[in-house]
């Protein structure tokens, strides 16, 4: 008698869904930047995460082929996973810079509102899209940010 393994069918995001998430990420980044709820740069992000990781909703990181930055990113991702912070990888460092108006966009943390109970509809929708129970990622998807 063998053990039967039942696997749920995996839903893979279509290009349309990937673009929808990219637009939502771009809109949330712009809103959070206007509200001064972002931390840009790897070192400042690490300092914020050391102090109070509970204040962070999302960690946005551009896809990179640089080995040194990749190693740092992997360590930061591990910390975020440990603290249940959603990681969003995007395709373009330049589009991140354009969206938030900052020079160092190697990592962007999106903070919660001061009132922890208040979430924007956009934040709720983005979290729902990324953490959908139907989605199981073999690898972390890289979302395409729209051009301005």
Short mmCIF file of C-alpha atoms in Angstrom, two decimals:
data_model
loop_
_atom_site.label_atom_id
_atom_site.label_comp_id
_atom_site.label_asym_id
_atom_site.label_seq_id
_atom_site.Cartn_x
_atom_site.Cartn_y
_atom_site.Cartn_z
CA UNK A 1 0.00 0.00 0.00
CA UNK A 2 1.54 3.26 -1.13
CA UNK A 3 0.84 6.69 0.15
CA UNK A 4 -1.11 8.85 -2.24
CA UNK A 5 0.04 12.41 -2.56
CA UNK A 6 -2.60 14.91 -3.56
CA UNK A 7 -1.37 18.19 -4.96
CA UNK A 8 -3.60 21.16 -5.53
CA UNK A 9 -3.37 22.51 -9.06
CA UNK A 10 -1.02 25.46 -9.17
CA UNK A 11 -2.18 28.73 -10.61
CA UNK A 12 0.57 30.59 -12.40
CA UNK A 13 0.14 34.31 -12.88
CA UNK A 14 -0.60 35.32 -16.43
CA UNK A 15 1.17 38.27 -18.07
CA UNK A 16 -2.02 40.27 -17.54
CA UNK A 17 -1.98 39.50 -13.79
CA UNK A 18 1.75 40.32 -13.57
CA UNK A 19 1.11 43.69 -15.22
CA UNK A 20 -1.84 44.36 -12.90
CA UNK A 21 0.37 43.74 -9.87
CA UNK A 22 3.09 45.95 -11.39
CA UNK A 23 0.60 48.82 -11.78
CA UNK A 24 -0.62 48.35 -8.20
CA UNK A 25 2.98 48.33 -6.89
CA UNK A 26 3.77 51.51 -8.84
CA UNK A 27 0.65 53.26 -7.52
CA UNK A 28 1.36 52.20 -3.93
CA UNK A 29 4.99 53.31 -4.16
CA UNK A 30 3.93 56.74 -5.45
CA UNK A 31 1.29 57.11 -2.70
CA UNK A 32 3.62 55.92 0.08
CA UNK A 33 6.41 58.23 -1.17
CA UNK A 34 4.01 61.21 -1.13
CA UNK A 35 2.99 60.28 2.42
CA UNK A 36 6.66 59.90 3.48
CA UNK A 37 6.11 56.22 4.34
CA UNK A 38 9.09 54.73 2.53
CA UNK A 39 12.69 53.98 3.38
CA UNK A 40 15.04 53.78 0.39
CA UNK A 41 18.40 52.06 0.23
CA UNK A 42 19.73 48.81 1.61
CA UNK A 43 21.56 50.21 4.64
CA UNK A 44 18.74 52.50 5.81
CA UNK A 45 16.29 49.61 5.27
CA UNK A 46 18.38 47.28 7.43
CA UNK A 47 18.48 49.88 10.23
CA UNK A 48 14.69 50.29 10.13
CA UNK A 49 14.15 46.52 10.09
CA UNK A 50 16.48 46.06 13.08
CA UNK A 51 14.51 48.59 15.11
CA UNK A 52 10.91 47.63 14.33
CA UNK A 53 10.09 45.16 11.54
CA UNK A 54 6.39 45.21 12.49
CA UNK A 55 6.04 48.70 10.98
CA UNK A 56 6.85 47.41 7.46
CA UNK A 57 4.16 46.25 5.01
CA UNK A 58 6.21 45.50 1.90
CA UNK A 59 9.82 45.27 0.80
CA UNK A 60 10.29 46.22 -2.87
CA UNK A 61 13.51 45.21 -4.58
CA UNK A 62 14.65 45.50 -8.16
CA UNK A 63 15.87 42.38 -9.94
CA UNK A 64 19.67 42.46 -10.21
CA UNK A 65 22.42 40.47 -11.86
CA UNK A 66 25.12 41.97 -9.60
CA UNK A 67 26.48 39.12 -7.42
CA UNK A 68 27.31 41.28 -4.37
CA UNK A 69 23.90 42.97 -4.38
CA UNK A 70 22.23 39.60 -4.91
CA UNK A 71 23.88 38.18 -1.77
CA UNK A 72 22.74 41.19 0.28
CA UNK A 73 19.25 40.89 -1.20
CA UNK A 74 19.01 37.21 -0.29
CA UNK A 75 19.88 37.98 3.34
CA UNK A 76 17.35 40.82 3.44
CA UNK A 77 14.69 38.54 1.90
CA UNK A 78 15.34 35.90 4.56
CA UNK A 79 14.85 38.51 7.29
CA UNK A 80 11.63 39.70 5.65
CA UNK A 81 10.26 36.15 5.35
CA UNK A 82 11.08 35.55 9.01
CA UNK A 83 9.03 38.63 9.95
CA UNK A 84 6.16 38.05 7.48
CA UNK A 85 6.99 41.06 5.33
CA UNK A 86 5.86 40.58 1.74
CA UNK A 87 8.68 40.86 -0.78
CA UNK A 88 7.95 42.35 -4.17
CA UNK A 89 10.58 42.05 -6.88
CA UNK A 90 10.33 44.44 -9.79
CA UNK A 91 12.00 44.58 -13.18
CA UNK A 92 13.44 48.09 -13.31
CA UNK A 93 15.65 50.09 -10.99
CA UNK A 94 15.17 53.15 -13.19
CA UNK A 95 11.37 52.94 -12.96
CA UNK A 96 11.65 52.64 -9.18
CA UNK A 97 13.75 55.81 -9.12
CA UNK A 98 11.22 57.60 -11.35
CA UNK A 99 8.31 56.49 -9.18
CA UNK A 100 9.68 57.45 -5.75
CA UNK A 101 12.12 60.22 -6.71
CA UNK A 102 15.05 58.74 -4.80
CA UNK A 103 18.56 57.88 -6.00
CA UNK A 104 19.20 54.70 -3.98
CA UNK A 105 16.39 52.28 -4.78
CA UNK A 106 18.33 49.06 -4.12
CA UNK A 107 15.59 48.31 -1.59
CA UNK A 108 12.43 50.19 -0.69
CA UNK A 109 10.45 49.53 2.48
CA UNK A 110 6.83 50.63 2.57
CA UNK A 111 5.84 51.49 6.13
CA UNK A 112 2.44 51.06 7.74
CA UNK A 113 0.46 54.16 8.60
CA UNK A 114 1.06 55.46 12.12
CA UNK A 115 -2.39 54.06 12.90
CA UNK A 116 -1.59 50.34 12.42
CA UNK A 117 -5.27 49.51 11.80
CA UNK A 118 -5.49 51.80 8.78
CA UNK A 119 -4.67 50.18 5.46
CA UNK A 120 -5.28 51.71 2.09
CA UNK A 121 -7.53 49.76 -0.28
CA UNK A 122 -4.50 49.59 -2.57
CA UNK A 123 -2.41 47.93 0.15
CA UNK A 124 -5.13 45.39 0.88
CA UNK A 125 -5.59 44.61 -2.82
CA UNK A 126 -1.86 44.24 -3.41
CA UNK A 127 -1.43 41.93 -0.45
CA UNK A 128 -4.40 39.86 -1.65
CA UNK A 129 -2.92 39.57 -5.15
CA UNK A 130 0.53 38.56 -3.89
CA UNK A 131 -0.57 36.20 -1.12
CA UNK A 132 -3.47 34.55 -2.94
CA UNK A 133 -3.91 30.95 -1.73
CA UNK A 134 -4.29 29.81 -5.35
CA UNK A 135 -0.79 31.04 -6.16
CA UNK A 136 2.27 29.00 -5.42
CA UNK A 137 5.51 30.30 -6.81
CA UNK A 138 8.38 28.01 -7.74
CA UNK A 139 10.49 31.15 -7.88
CA UNK A 140 9.66 34.67 -6.79
CA UNK A 141 8.08 36.48 -9.75
CA UNK A 142 9.54 39.74 -11.00
CA UNK A 143 6.77 42.25 -11.63
CA UNK A 144 7.02 44.70 -14.51
CA UNK A 145 6.55 48.32 -13.48
CA UNK A 146 4.69 50.49 -15.98
CA UNK A 147 6.57 53.29 -17.72
CA UNK A 148 5.55 56.82 -16.75
#
